[in-house]
Coordinates of C-alpha atoms and ligand atoms in Angstrom, one line a residue:
M11 CA 74.3 87.7 98.6
N12 CA 76.0 89.6 95.9
L13 CA 76.9 92.1 98.5
I14 CA 78.4 89.5 100.8
L15 CA 80.5 88.1 97.9
K16 CA 81.7 91.6 97.1
L17 CA 82.7 92.2 100.7
A18 CA 84.4 88.9 100.8
S19 CA 86.4 89.9 97.7
F20 CA 87.7 92.9 99.7
C21 CA 88.7 90.6 102.6
R22 CA 90.4 88.1 100.3
P23 CA 93.9 89.6 100.4
Y24 CA 93.8 89.3 104.2
W25 CA 92.5 85.8 104.4
K26 CA 95.5 84.4 106.2
K27 CA 95.2 86.9 109.0
A28 CA 91.5 86.3 109.1
L29 CA 92.0 82.6 109.3
L30 CA 94.6 83.0 112.1
A31 CA 92.1 85.2 114.0
L32 CA 89.5 82.5 113.7
L33 CA 91.8 79.7 114.7
L34 CA 92.9 81.6 117.8
L35 CA 89.3 82.2 118.5
S36 CA 88.4 78.5 118.2
S37 CA 91.1 77.6 120.7
V38 CA 89.8 80.2 123.1
V39 CA 86.3 78.7 122.8
V40 CA 87.6 75.2 123.4
M41 CA 89.4 76.4 126.5
D42 CA 86.3 78.3 127.7
L43 CA 84.2 75.3 127.3
S44 CA 86.5 73.0 129.2
I45 CA 86.3 75.2 132.4
P46 CA 82.8 73.9 133.5
R47 CA 84.0 70.4 133.0
L48 CA 87.0 71.1 135.3
I49 CA 84.7 72.7 137.9
Q50 CA 82.6 69.5 137.7
R51 CA 85.7 67.5 138.4
I52 CA 86.7 69.6 141.4
I53 CA 83.2 69.2 142.9
D54 CA 82.6 65.5 142.2
Q55 CA 86.1 64.1 142.4
G56 CA 87.8 66.6 144.7
I57 CA 85.4 68.2 147.1
A58 CA 82.9 65.3 147.4
R59 CA 85.7 62.8 148.0
H60 CA 87.9 65.1 150.1
D61 CA 90.7 64.6 147.6
Q62 CA 93.0 67.7 148.0
A63 CA 95.4 66.7 145.2
V64 CA 92.6 66.6 142.6
V65 CA 91.4 70.1 143.8
I66 CA 94.9 71.6 143.6
H67 CA 95.8 69.9 140.3
T68 CA 92.5 70.8 138.6
A69 CA 92.6 74.4 139.9
L70 CA 96.2 74.8 138.5
I71 CA 95.0 73.5 135.1
M72 CA 92.1 76.0 135.2
I73 CA 94.5 78.9 135.9
C74 CA 96.8 77.9 133.0
L75 CA 93.9 77.5 130.6
S76 CA 92.5 80.9 131.6
M77 CA 95.8 82.6 131.0
L78 CA 96.3 80.9 127.7
S79 CA 92.8 81.8 126.7
A80 CA 93.4 85.4 127.5
L81 CA 96.6 85.4 125.5
F82 CA 94.9 83.8 122.5
A83 CA 92.1 86.3 122.8
I84 CA 94.6 89.1 122.6
G85 CA 96.1 87.6 119.4
N86 CA 92.6 87.2 117.9
N87 CA 91.9 90.9 118.7
Y88 CA 95.2 91.9 117.0
F89 CA 94.5 90.1 113.8
S90 CA 90.9 91.1 113.6
V91 CA 91.7 94.7 114.0
Q92 CA 94.3 94.4 111.3
V93 CA 91.9 92.8 108.8
G94 CA 89.2 95.3 109.5
E95 CA 91.4 98.3 109.2
S96 CA 93.0 97.0 106.0
V97 CA 89.7 96.3 104.4
A98 CA 88.5 99.8 105.4
R99 CA 91.5 101.4 103.8
D100 CA 91.0 99.4 100.6
L101 CA 87.4 100.4 100.5
R102 CA 88.2 104.0 101.0
D103 CA 90.7 103.8 98.2
A104 CA 88.3 102.0 95.9
L105 CA 85.6 104.6 96.6
F106 CA 87.9 107.5 96.1
L107 CA 89.2 106.1 92.8
K108 CA 85.6 105.5 91.7
I109 CA 84.5 109.0 92.5
Q110 CA 87.5 110.3 90.4
T111 CA 86.1 108.5 87.4
F112 CA 82.6 109.9 87.8
S113 CA 81.5 112.2 85.0
F114 CA 79.9 115.6 85.8
G115 CA 76.5 113.9 85.3
N116 CA 77.2 111.3 88.0
L117 CA 78.4 114.0 90.4
D118 CA 75.3 116.1 89.8
R119 CA 73.3 113.2 91.2
Q120 CA 75.5 112.3 94.1
R121 CA 75.5 115.1 96.6
T122 CA 78.9 115.9 98.2
G123 CA 77.5 115.3 101.7
Q124 CA 76.3 111.9 100.8
L125 CA 79.7 110.9 99.3
M126 CA 81.4 112.1 102.4
V127 CA 79.2 110.0 104.7
R128 CA 79.9 107.0 102.6
L129 CA 83.6 107.6 102.6
T130 CA 83.7 108.0 106.4
S131 CA 80.8 106.8 108.6
D132 CA 79.6 104.0 106.3
I133 CA 83.1 102.5 105.8
N134 CA 83.6 102.7 109.6
A135 CA 80.4 100.7 110.1
V136 CA 81.6 98.1 107.6
K137 CA 84.9 97.9 109.4
T138 CA 83.3 97.4 112.8
M139 CA 81.1 94.7 111.3
I140 CA 84.2 92.8 110.0
Q141 CA 86.1 93.2 113.3
I142 CA 83.1 92.1 115.4
S143 CA 82.5 89.2 113.1
L144 CA 86.0 88.0 113.6
R145 CA 85.8 88.4 117.3
I146 CA 82.6 88.1 119.4
G147 CA 80.6 87.4 116.2
T148 CA 82.2 84.0 115.7
R149 CA 83.0 83.3 119.3
A150 CA 79.3 83.5 120.3
P151 CA 77.9 80.9 117.9
L152 CA 80.9 78.6 118.5
L153 CA 80.4 78.9 122.2
M154 CA 76.7 78.3 121.9
I155 CA 77.0 75.2 119.7
G156 CA 79.8 73.8 121.9
S157 CA 77.8 74.4 125.1
L158 CA 74.7 72.9 123.6
I159 CA 76.5 69.7 122.7
L160 CA 78.1 69.6 126.1
M161 CA 74.8 70.2 127.8
V162 CA 73.3 67.2 126.1
N163 CA 76.4 65.3 126.9
T164 CA 76.1 66.3 130.6
S165 CA 72.4 65.4 130.9
K166 CA 70.1 64.6 128.1
I167 CA 66.9 64.9 130.2
L168 CA 67.8 68.3 131.5
A169 CA 68.8 69.5 128.0
M170 CA 65.4 68.4 126.6
T171 CA 63.6 70.3 129.3
L172 CA 65.4 73.4 128.2
L173 CA 64.8 73.0 124.5
P174 CA 61.5 75.0 124.2
L175 CA 63.1 77.9 126.0
L176 CA 66.2 77.9 123.7
M177 CA 64.0 77.9 120.7
G178 CA 62.0 80.8 122.0
T179 CA 65.1 82.8 122.7
L180 CA 66.3 82.2 119.1
I181 CA 63.0 83.4 117.7
I182 CA 63.2 86.6 119.8
I183 CA 66.7 87.3 118.4
V184 CA 65.7 86.7 114.8
F185 CA 62.7 89.0 115.3
F186 CA 64.9 91.8 116.6
I187 CA 67.5 91.5 113.8
T188 CA 65.0 91.5 111.0
K189 CA 63.2 94.6 112.5
M190 CA 66.4 96.4 113.0
E191 CA 67.8 96.6 109.5
P192 CA 65.3 99.0 108.0
L193 CA 65.6 101.2 111.1
F194 CA 69.3 101.5 110.6
R195 CA 68.8 102.3 106.9
G196 CA 66.6 105.2 108.2
V197 CA 69.3 106.5 110.5
Q198 CA 71.9 106.5 107.7
Q199 CA 69.6 108.4 105.4
K200 CA 68.9 111.0 108.0
L201 CA 72.6 111.3 108.5
D202 CA 73.0 111.9 104.8
K203 CA 70.5 114.7 104.9
L204 CA 72.2 116.3 107.9
N205 CA 75.5 116.1 106.2
N206 CA 74.2 117.8 103.1
V207 CA 72.8 120.7 105.1
L208 CA 76.0 120.9 107.1
Q209 CA 78.2 120.8 104.0
E210 CA 76.2 123.5 102.2
N211 CA 76.2 125.7 105.3
V212 CA 79.8 125.3 106.2
A213 CA 80.8 126.1 102.6
G214 CA 78.5 129.0 102.4
V215 CA 78.6 130.4 105.9
R216 CA 79.7 133.8 104.7
L217 CA 76.7 134.0 102.4
V218 CA 74.4 132.9 105.1
K219 CA 75.7 135.7 107.4
A220 CA 75.6 138.3 104.6
F221 CA 72.0 137.6 103.9
V222 CA 71.1 137.3 107.5
R223 CA 69.6 133.9 106.8
S224 CA 71.1 132.2 109.9
G225 CA 67.6 131.9 111.4
F226 CA 66.4 130.0 108.3
E227 CA 69.5 127.9 108.0
E228 CA 69.3 127.0 111.7
E229 CA 65.8 125.9 111.3
R230 CA 66.8 123.8 108.3
F231 CA 69.7 122.3 110.3
E232 CA 67.5 121.7 113.3
T233 CA 64.9 119.9 111.2
A234 CA 67.5 117.6 109.8
N235 CA 69.2 117.2 113.2
N236 CA 65.9 116.4 115.0
A237 CA 65.0 113.9 112.4
L238 CA 68.2 112.1 113.0
T239 CA 67.8 112.3 116.7
D240 CA 64.2 110.9 116.6
C241 CA 65.3 108.1 114.3
S242 CA 68.3 107.2 116.5
I243 CA 66.1 107.3 119.6
R244 CA 63.6 105.0 118.0
V245 CA 66.3 102.5 117.1
T246 CA 67.8 102.6 120.6
K247 CA 64.5 102.3 122.3
F248 CA 63.7 99.2 120.2
M249 CA 67.1 97.7 121.0
A250 CA 66.8 98.5 124.6
A251 CA 63.8 96.1 124.8
M252 CA 65.9 93.3 123.6
S253 CA 68.5 92.9 126.3
P254 CA 65.9 92.6 129.2
A255 CA 63.9 90.1 127.1
L256 CA 66.9 87.9 126.7
T257 CA 67.9 88.3 130.4
V258 CA 64.4 87.0 131.3
C259 CA 65.1 84.0 129.1
V260 CA 68.4 83.3 130.8
N261 CA 67.0 83.6 134.3
A262 CA 64.0 81.4 133.4
G263 CA 66.5 78.8 132.1
M264 CA 68.5 78.9 135.4
V265 CA 65.3 78.4 137.4
I266 CA 64.4 75.4 135.3
V267 CA 67.9 73.9 135.6
I268 CA 68.2 74.4 139.4
W269 CA 64.6 73.2 140.0
S270 CA 64.6 70.1 137.8
G271 CA 68.4 69.4 138.2
G272 CA 68.1 69.9 142.0
L273 CA 65.3 67.3 142.2
Q274 CA 67.3 64.9 140.0
A275 CA 70.4 65.4 142.2
I276 CA 68.4 64.6 145.3
R277 CA 67.1 61.4 143.7
G278 CA 70.7 60.6 142.9
E279 CA 70.2 60.7 139.1
L280 CA 72.7 63.5 138.7
S281 CA 75.8 64.5 140.6
I282 CA 76.1 68.1 142.1
G283 CA 79.1 68.6 139.8
Q284 CA 76.9 67.9 136.8
V285 CA 74.3 70.3 137.9
V286 CA 76.9 73.0 138.4
A287 CA 78.5 72.3 135.0
F288 CA 75.1 72.3 133.4
T289 CA 74.2 75.8 134.8
N290 CA 77.6 77.0 133.6
Y291 CA 76.9 75.7 130.1
L292 CA 73.5 77.2 130.2
L293 CA 75.2 80.5 130.9
T294 CA 77.7 80.0 128.1
T295 CA 74.8 79.3 125.8
M296 CA 72.7 82.2 126.8
T297 CA 75.5 84.8 127.1
P298 CA 76.5 84.5 123.5
L299 CA 72.8 84.8 122.5
I300 CA 72.6 88.1 124.4
L301 CA 75.9 89.2 122.9
M302 CA 74.7 88.3 119.4
G303 CA 71.5 90.2 120.1
M304 CA 73.5 93.2 121.1
L305 CA 75.8 92.8 118.1
S306 CA 72.9 92.5 115.7
N307 CA 72.8 96.3 115.6
T308 CA 76.4 96.4 114.5
W309 CA 75.6 93.8 111.8
A310 CA 72.4 95.6 110.7
A311 CA 74.2 98.9 110.5
G312 CA 77.2 97.3 108.8
L313 CA 75.1 95.6 106.1
V314 CA 73.2 98.8 105.4
S315 CA 76.5 100.7 105.1
A316 CA 78.0 98.0 102.9
R317 CA 75.1 98.3 100.6
R318 CA 75.5 102.0 100.4
V319 CA 79.2 101.8 99.7
N320 CA 78.5 99.2 97.1
E321 CA 76.0 101.5 95.4
I322 CA 78.8 103.9 94.7
L323 CA 81.2 101.1 93.6
E324 CA 78.6 99.8 91.2
T325 CA 77.7 103.2 89.6
S326 CA 79.3 103.3 86.3
S327 CA 80.5 106.6 84.9
E328 CA 78.2 108.1 82.3
V329 CA 81.1 109.2 80.2
T330 CA 83.6 106.4 79.5
D331 CA 86.3 105.6 77.0
K332 CA 85.4 103.3 74.2
P333 CA 87.4 100.1 74.2
D334 CA 89.1 101.1 70.9
A335 CA 89.5 104.8 71.9
V336 CA 92.2 106.6 70.0
I337 CA 94.7 109.3 70.9
F338 CA 96.2 112.2 69.0
H339 CA 99.7 111.2 68.2
E340 CA 100.8 114.5 66.8
K341 CA 100.1 118.1 67.9
I342 CA 96.6 118.8 67.0
R343 CA 95.6 121.8 64.9
G344 CA 92.6 122.5 67.1
R345 CA 89.7 122.6 64.6
I346 CA 86.5 122.2 66.6
V347 CA 83.2 121.5 64.9
F348 CA 79.8 121.3 66.5
D349 CA 77.6 119.3 64.1
N350 CA 74.0 119.8 64.9
V351 CA 74.5 119.3 68.6
S352 CA 71.6 119.1 71.0
F353 CA 71.9 118.5 74.7
H354 CA 69.9 118.3 77.8
Y355 CA 70.9 117.5 81.4
G356 CA 69.7 114.1 82.5
S357 CA 67.8 115.2 85.5
G358 CA 64.7 117.3 85.8
S359 CA 63.0 118.8 82.7
D360 CA 63.4 117.2 79.3
E361 CA 63.7 120.7 77.8
P362 CA 66.9 120.7 75.8
V363 CA 69.5 123.2 77.1
L364 CA 71.2 123.4 73.6
K365 CA 69.3 123.0 70.3
N366 CA 70.8 122.2 66.9
I367 CA 74.1 124.0 67.4
N368 CA 76.3 124.2 64.3
L369 CA 79.6 125.9 64.9
V370 CA 83.1 125.7 63.5
A371 CA 86.1 127.1 65.3
E372 CA 89.1 127.1 62.9
P373 CA 92.6 126.4 64.3
G374 CA 93.9 129.5 66.1
E375 CA 90.6 131.3 66.0
V376 CA 89.1 133.2 68.9
V377 CA 85.4 132.4 69.1
A378 CA 83.4 134.5 71.6
I379 CA 80.2 133.1 72.9
L380 CA 77.9 135.8 74.1
G381 CA 74.5 135.4 75.7
A382 CA 72.4 136.2 78.6
T383 CA 72.7 134.3 81.9
G384 CA 71.2 130.8 81.5
A385 CA 71.5 130.9 77.7
G386 CA 73.6 127.7 77.7
K387 CA 77.1 129.1 77.3
T388 CA 78.7 127.0 80.1
S389 CA 76.7 123.9 78.9
L390 CA 78.0 124.4 75.3
I391 CA 81.7 124.5 76.3
D392 CA 81.4 121.7 78.9
L393 CA 80.6 119.4 76.0
I394 CA 84.1 119.9 74.5
P395 CA 86.1 118.1 77.2
R396 CA 83.2 115.7 77.5
Y397 CA 82.2 116.8 81.0
Y398 CA 78.8 115.7 79.6
D399 CA 78.1 113.8 76.4
V400 CA 76.0 115.4 73.7
T401 CA 72.4 114.1 73.5
S402 CA 72.4 114.2 69.7
G403 CA 74.7 115.3 67.0
K404 CA 78.5 115.2 67.4
I405 CA 81.5 117.3 68.2
T406 CA 84.7 116.7 66.4
I407 CA 88.3 117.9 67.0
D408 CA 90.4 117.7 63.8
E409 CA 87.7 115.6 62.3
I410 CA 87.7 113.0 65.1
D411 CA 84.5 112.5 67.1
I412 CA 85.5 113.3 70.7
R413 CA 83.6 110.3 71.9
D414 CA 86.2 108.1 70.0
L415 CA 89.1 109.8 71.9
K416 CA 90.7 108.7 75.1
Q417 CA 89.3 111.2 77.6
E418 CA 92.7 111.8 79.2
N419 CA 94.1 112.7 75.8
L420 CA 91.2 115.0 75.2
F421 CA 91.8 116.7 78.5
A422 CA 95.4 117.2 77.7
Q423 CA 94.5 119.2 74.6
C424 CA 92.1 121.5 76.5
G425 CA 93.1 124.3 78.9
I426 CA 90.0 125.0 80.8
V427 CA 89.3 128.0 83.0
P428 CA 86.0 127.2 84.7
Q429 CA 83.4 129.9 85.5
E430 CA 84.1 129.5 89.2
S431 CA 87.8 129.4 89.8
I432 CA 88.7 126.5 92.0
L433 CA 92.0 126.8 93.8
F434 CA 93.5 124.3 96.3
S435 CA 95.4 125.1 99.5
G436 CA 99.1 125.3 98.8
T437 CA 101.5 127.9 97.3
V438 CA 100.6 130.1 94.3
R439 CA 103.3 128.1 92.3
D440 CA 101.7 124.8 93.1
N441 CA 98.3 126.1 92.0
I442 CA 99.6 127.3 88.7
R443 CA 101.6 124.1 88.2
Y444 CA 98.6 121.9 89.0
G445 CA 98.2 120.5 85.5
R446 CA 101.9 120.1 84.9
P447 CA 103.9 119.6 88.2
D448 CA 107.1 119.3 86.2
A449 CA 106.9 122.8 84.7
T450 CA 110.1 125.0 85.1
E451 CA 110.1 128.2 87.0
E452 CA 110.4 130.2 83.7
E453 CA 107.3 128.5 82.3
V454 CA 105.4 129.2 85.4
I455 CA 106.4 132.9 85.3
A456 CA 105.6 133.1 81.6
A457 CA 102.1 131.7 82.1
A458 CA 101.5 134.1 85.0
K459 CA 102.7 137.0 83.0
A460 CA 100.4 136.2 80.1
A461 CA 97.5 135.9 82.6
Q462 CA 98.5 139.3 84.1
A463 CA 99.0 137.6 87.4
H464 CA 102.8 138.0 87.7
D465 CA 102.7 141.6 89.1
F466 CA 100.2 141.0 91.9
I467 CA 102.0 137.8 92.8
M468 CA 105.3 139.6 93.1
E469 CA 103.8 142.3 95.2
R470 CA 103.3 139.7 97.9
P471 CA 106.3 139.2 100.3
L472 CA 106.7 135.5 99.4
G473 CA 106.0 135.9 95.7
Y474 CA 105.2 132.5 94.1
D475 CA 105.7 130.9 97.5
S476 CA 102.8 132.8 99.1
R477 CA 100.1 130.6 100.5
V478 CA 96.7 130.1 98.9
E479 CA 94.2 129.2 101.5
Q480 CA 91.5 126.6 101.0
R481 CA 89.4 127.5 97.9
G482 CA 91.6 130.6 97.4
M483 CA 89.9 132.4 100.3
N484 CA 92.7 134.9 100.7
L485 CA 92.6 136.1 97.1
S486 CA 90.3 138.5 95.4
G487 CA 87.9 137.2 92.7
G488 CA 90.0 138.7 89.9
Q489 CA 93.2 137.3 91.4
K490 CA 91.8 133.9 91.6
Q491 CA 90.6 134.1 88.0
R492 CA 94.1 135.1 86.8
I493 CA 95.8 132.3 88.6
A494 CA 93.3 129.9 87.1
I495 CA 94.1 131.3 83.6
A496 CA 97.8 130.9 84.3
R497 CA 97.1 127.3 85.3
A498 CA 95.3 126.6 82.0
L499 CA 98.0 128.3 79.9
L500 CA 100.8 126.4 81.5
I501 CA 99.7 123.1 79.9
K502 CA 100.1 124.9 76.6
P503 CA 96.8 123.7 75.3
R504 CA 95.8 123.7 71.7
I505 CA 92.3 124.5 72.8
L506 CA 91.7 127.2 75.4
I507 CA 88.3 127.5 77.0
L508 CA 87.6 130.5 79.1
D509 CA 84.2 130.5 80.8
D510 CA 83.6 134.1 81.8
S511 CA 87.1 134.0 83.2
T512 CA 87.7 137.7 83.2
S513 CA 84.4 138.7 84.7
S514 CA 86.0 139.9 87.9
V515 CA 89.0 141.5 86.2
D516 CA 89.0 145.2 85.2
V517 CA 88.6 146.0 81.5
E518 CA 92.2 147.2 81.1
T519 CA 93.7 144.1 82.5
E520 CA 91.2 142.0 80.5
I521 CA 92.5 143.6 77.3
R522 CA 96.1 142.9 78.3
I523 CA 95.2 139.3 78.9
Q524 CA 93.5 139.0 75.5
N525 CA 96.5 140.6 73.8
A526 CA 98.9 138.2 75.6
L527 CA 96.8 135.3 74.5
A528 CA 96.7 136.6 70.9
D529 CA 100.5 136.8 70.9
Q530 CA 101.0 133.1 71.8
M531 CA 102.7 131.3 68.9
P532 CA 101.2 129.3 67.4
R533 CA 97.9 130.6 68.6
Q534 CA 95.6 128.2 70.3
T535 CA 91.9 127.9 69.3
T536 CA 90.1 129.9 71.9
L537 CA 86.5 129.7 73.1
L538 CA 85.7 132.8 75.1
V539 CA 82.5 132.8 77.0
T540 CA 81.4 136.2 78.1
Q541 CA 78.5 138.4 79.0
R542 CA 80.3 141.6 78.1
V543 CA 80.3 142.7 74.5
S544 CA 83.5 144.6 75.1
T545 CA 85.3 141.3 75.7
A546 CA 84.0 139.8 72.4
L547 CA 84.8 142.8 70.2
K548 CA 88.1 141.5 68.8
A549 CA 87.1 137.9 68.4
D550 CA 87.3 136.3 64.9
K551 CA 83.7 135.0 65.4
I552 CA 81.0 136.0 67.8
V553 CA 78.3 133.5 68.6
V554 CA 75.2 134.9 70.2
L555 CA 73.4 132.2 72.2
D556 CA 69.7 132.7 73.0
K557 CA 67.8 130.1 75.0
G558 CA 70.1 127.3 73.8
S559 CA 70.0 128.2 70.1
I560 CA 72.5 130.2 68.0
A561 CA 70.8 133.5 67.4
A562 CA 73.6 135.1 65.5
L563 CA 77.0 134.2 64.2
G564 CA 79.7 136.5 62.6
T565 CA 82.3 139.1 63.3
H566 CA 81.5 142.2 65.3
Q567 CA 81.2 144.4 62.3
E568 CA 78.9 141.9 60.4
L569 CA 76.7 141.4 63.4
L570 CA 76.4 145.1 64.2
I571 CA 75.0 145.6 60.7
S572 CA 72.9 142.5 60.2
N573 CA 71.7 141.3 63.6
Q574 CA 69.1 143.0 65.7
I575 CA 69.7 141.0 68.9
Y576 CA 73.4 141.7 68.8
R577 CA 72.8 145.4 68.2
E578 CA 70.5 145.5 71.2
I579 CA 73.0 143.9 73.4
Y580 CA 75.7 146.1 72.1
D581 CA 73.6 149.3 72.6
S582 CA 72.5 148.3 76.1
Q583 CA 76.1 147.7 77.2
L584 CA 78.2 150.1 75.3
G585 CA 75.8 152.8 74.2
S586 CA 74.6 153.4 70.6
A587 CA 77.5 155.6 69.5
S588 CA 79.5 153.5 67.2
D589 CA 82.5 155.7 67.9
I590 CA 82.7 154.0 71.3
A591 CA 83.9 151.0 69.5
E592 CA 86.6 153.0 67.8
V593 CA 87.7 154.6 71.1
R594 CA 87.9 151.1 72.5
A595 CA 89.8 149.8 69.6
D596 CA 92.2 152.7 69.9
R597 CA 92.7 152.0 73.6
Q598 CA 93.4 148.3 72.9
E599 CA 96.1 149.3 70.4
S600 CA 97.7 151.7 72.8
I601 CA 97.7 149.2 75.6
K602 CA 99.2 146.6 73.3
K603 CA 102.0 149.0 72.5
Ligands
UTP716 P1 74.3 127.3 81.6 O1 75.0 127.1 82.9 O2 74.8 126.7 80.4 O3 74.0 128.9 81.3 O4 72.8 126.8 81.8 P2 75.1 130.0 81.1 O5 74.8 130.6 79.7 O6 76.5 129.5 81.3 O7 74.7 131.1 82.2 P3 75.7 132.0 83.0 O8 76.0 133.2 82.2 O9 76.9 131.2 83.4 O10 74.8 132.4 84.2 C1 71.9 126.7 80.8 C2 70.6 126.0 81.3 O11 70.9 124.7 81.7 C3 70.4 124.5 83.0 C4 70.1 125.8 83.6 O12 68.9 125.8 84.3 C5 70.0 126.8 82.5 O13 68.7 127.1 82.2 N1 71.3 123.7 83.8 C6 72.6 124.1 84.0 C7 70.9 122.4 84.3 O14 69.8 122.0 84.1 N2 71.8 121.7 85.0 C8 73.1 122.1 85.2 O15 73.9 121.4 85.9 C9 73.5 123.3 84.7
MG717 MG1 77.9 129.8 82.7

């Protein structure tokens, strides 16, 4: 019921068109219903009495009515299509907007393939349901009720004889409709699964090839594909039984009418015209029934889809602004404090990913976060822009709890370079300007220079106008990373978050990027996630994360002396000779010059 109301609220803006469609439809039904009456008149008053004028006159009326009825039906179609398409467009908009508000936690739970199916196939099913309802869906019951009344009006006795048959037919239809809905839900679920497999495979087709896993993937796809086919066949088989069942009912009705009506006509209790009109009304009662039976699948599918679309619309984002959320009015200093923060992802194990993190990043400091893979580095920095909310403890920026901030304002302070660089199709310039479309050419170039991207961009014939393919396919990993860094720098963030963002860049270039970042005035607070000790060397603070806890905290020199774990990492990566550090520091100096 709730669902229907929700759907109705989407139709409301188009109620005038919908009403017009229904009015036109009612006129069509009235005209359709008057045809058997006119046939009755031709037979009884024209043919039986040899009155040519009545025959011609009535036939002309019938032709006019038919033409008018066709015209009105076209009008009804036109408005129904408009209403359906408009509602579908609004639904797509609403879904899209909703998905934009989803937090990372929501998105982890909604698989991409599922969201795609809801945005496309499900909305189409809802659209078809609306259009069908405004056309045949309303026409059929109106025709049926009208015909029933006129049948009784033509001959009460004959109508009463048919009553049990009509009831039986109705029961058959209700049976089919109720059975059909769960079957359709099954089909949509199977379609979801297929889309998930498809989505993963199309996105990762190179990997599948590289690992020679196409056999395995084919099997996985085939399983999903076959499941969908089986389910669809089952639905179709079930529905296939319905039409013949209803045809039998119609034919039985005809036999009853001709038999009993014929006998009554012979006895002179009914005119031939009445019998003919009655058979016509019987047909107009039964045809809509069959039509409705056939439409019931559209309705069942539409309702299932409407429910699925509604599920998304009713999901509320896990991270939302407080009603009294504040914004930073002035430029922030960028002091970030983690105050006893613990965190675990909602799904799966309850084992916390981060445990009692206490950490302060002073304005302008570079804090390097070092740790083995899976230590929780990405999780830690994802908490700063509130991609996820902390489970306990709090994070403050300039002494304000980030949960009290408007999220948009929070985003505006943070330049984020995610672990996986995501680029959109378009030009290099558009990709760098993504966060600030109004940036000037000089600003774009300055950001690209700082990210050490300018040179390789200029080597391309079209420079900043060169095309970036979907997901940056035509760029190397390091090139993508540098464009992503330039994109983050362009918004001139007070807080810069680099998640292993130079992992694919050679060491020399990495040092140049670090130096360029250090030269920015005033310096932004930088959180630098890395697995390489060499990247962390010059940071003001180094945090060593181990299984979600801080294992060590201090400068390189301090940690080298005091911390066993850090020394082990250092030794394993750069060798035990401490002079390597000096060589490295020398090289940094020389590159800087
Ligand atoms: P992280 O993604 O924070 O690790 O996952 P990391 O330190 O950045 O690792 P690398 O260097 O990028 O490889 C920390 C833990 O959180 C879990 C993972 O299983 C991992 O053990 N995790 C991560 C989730 O449960 N859900 C997620 O969405 C992401
Ligand atoms: Mg990570």
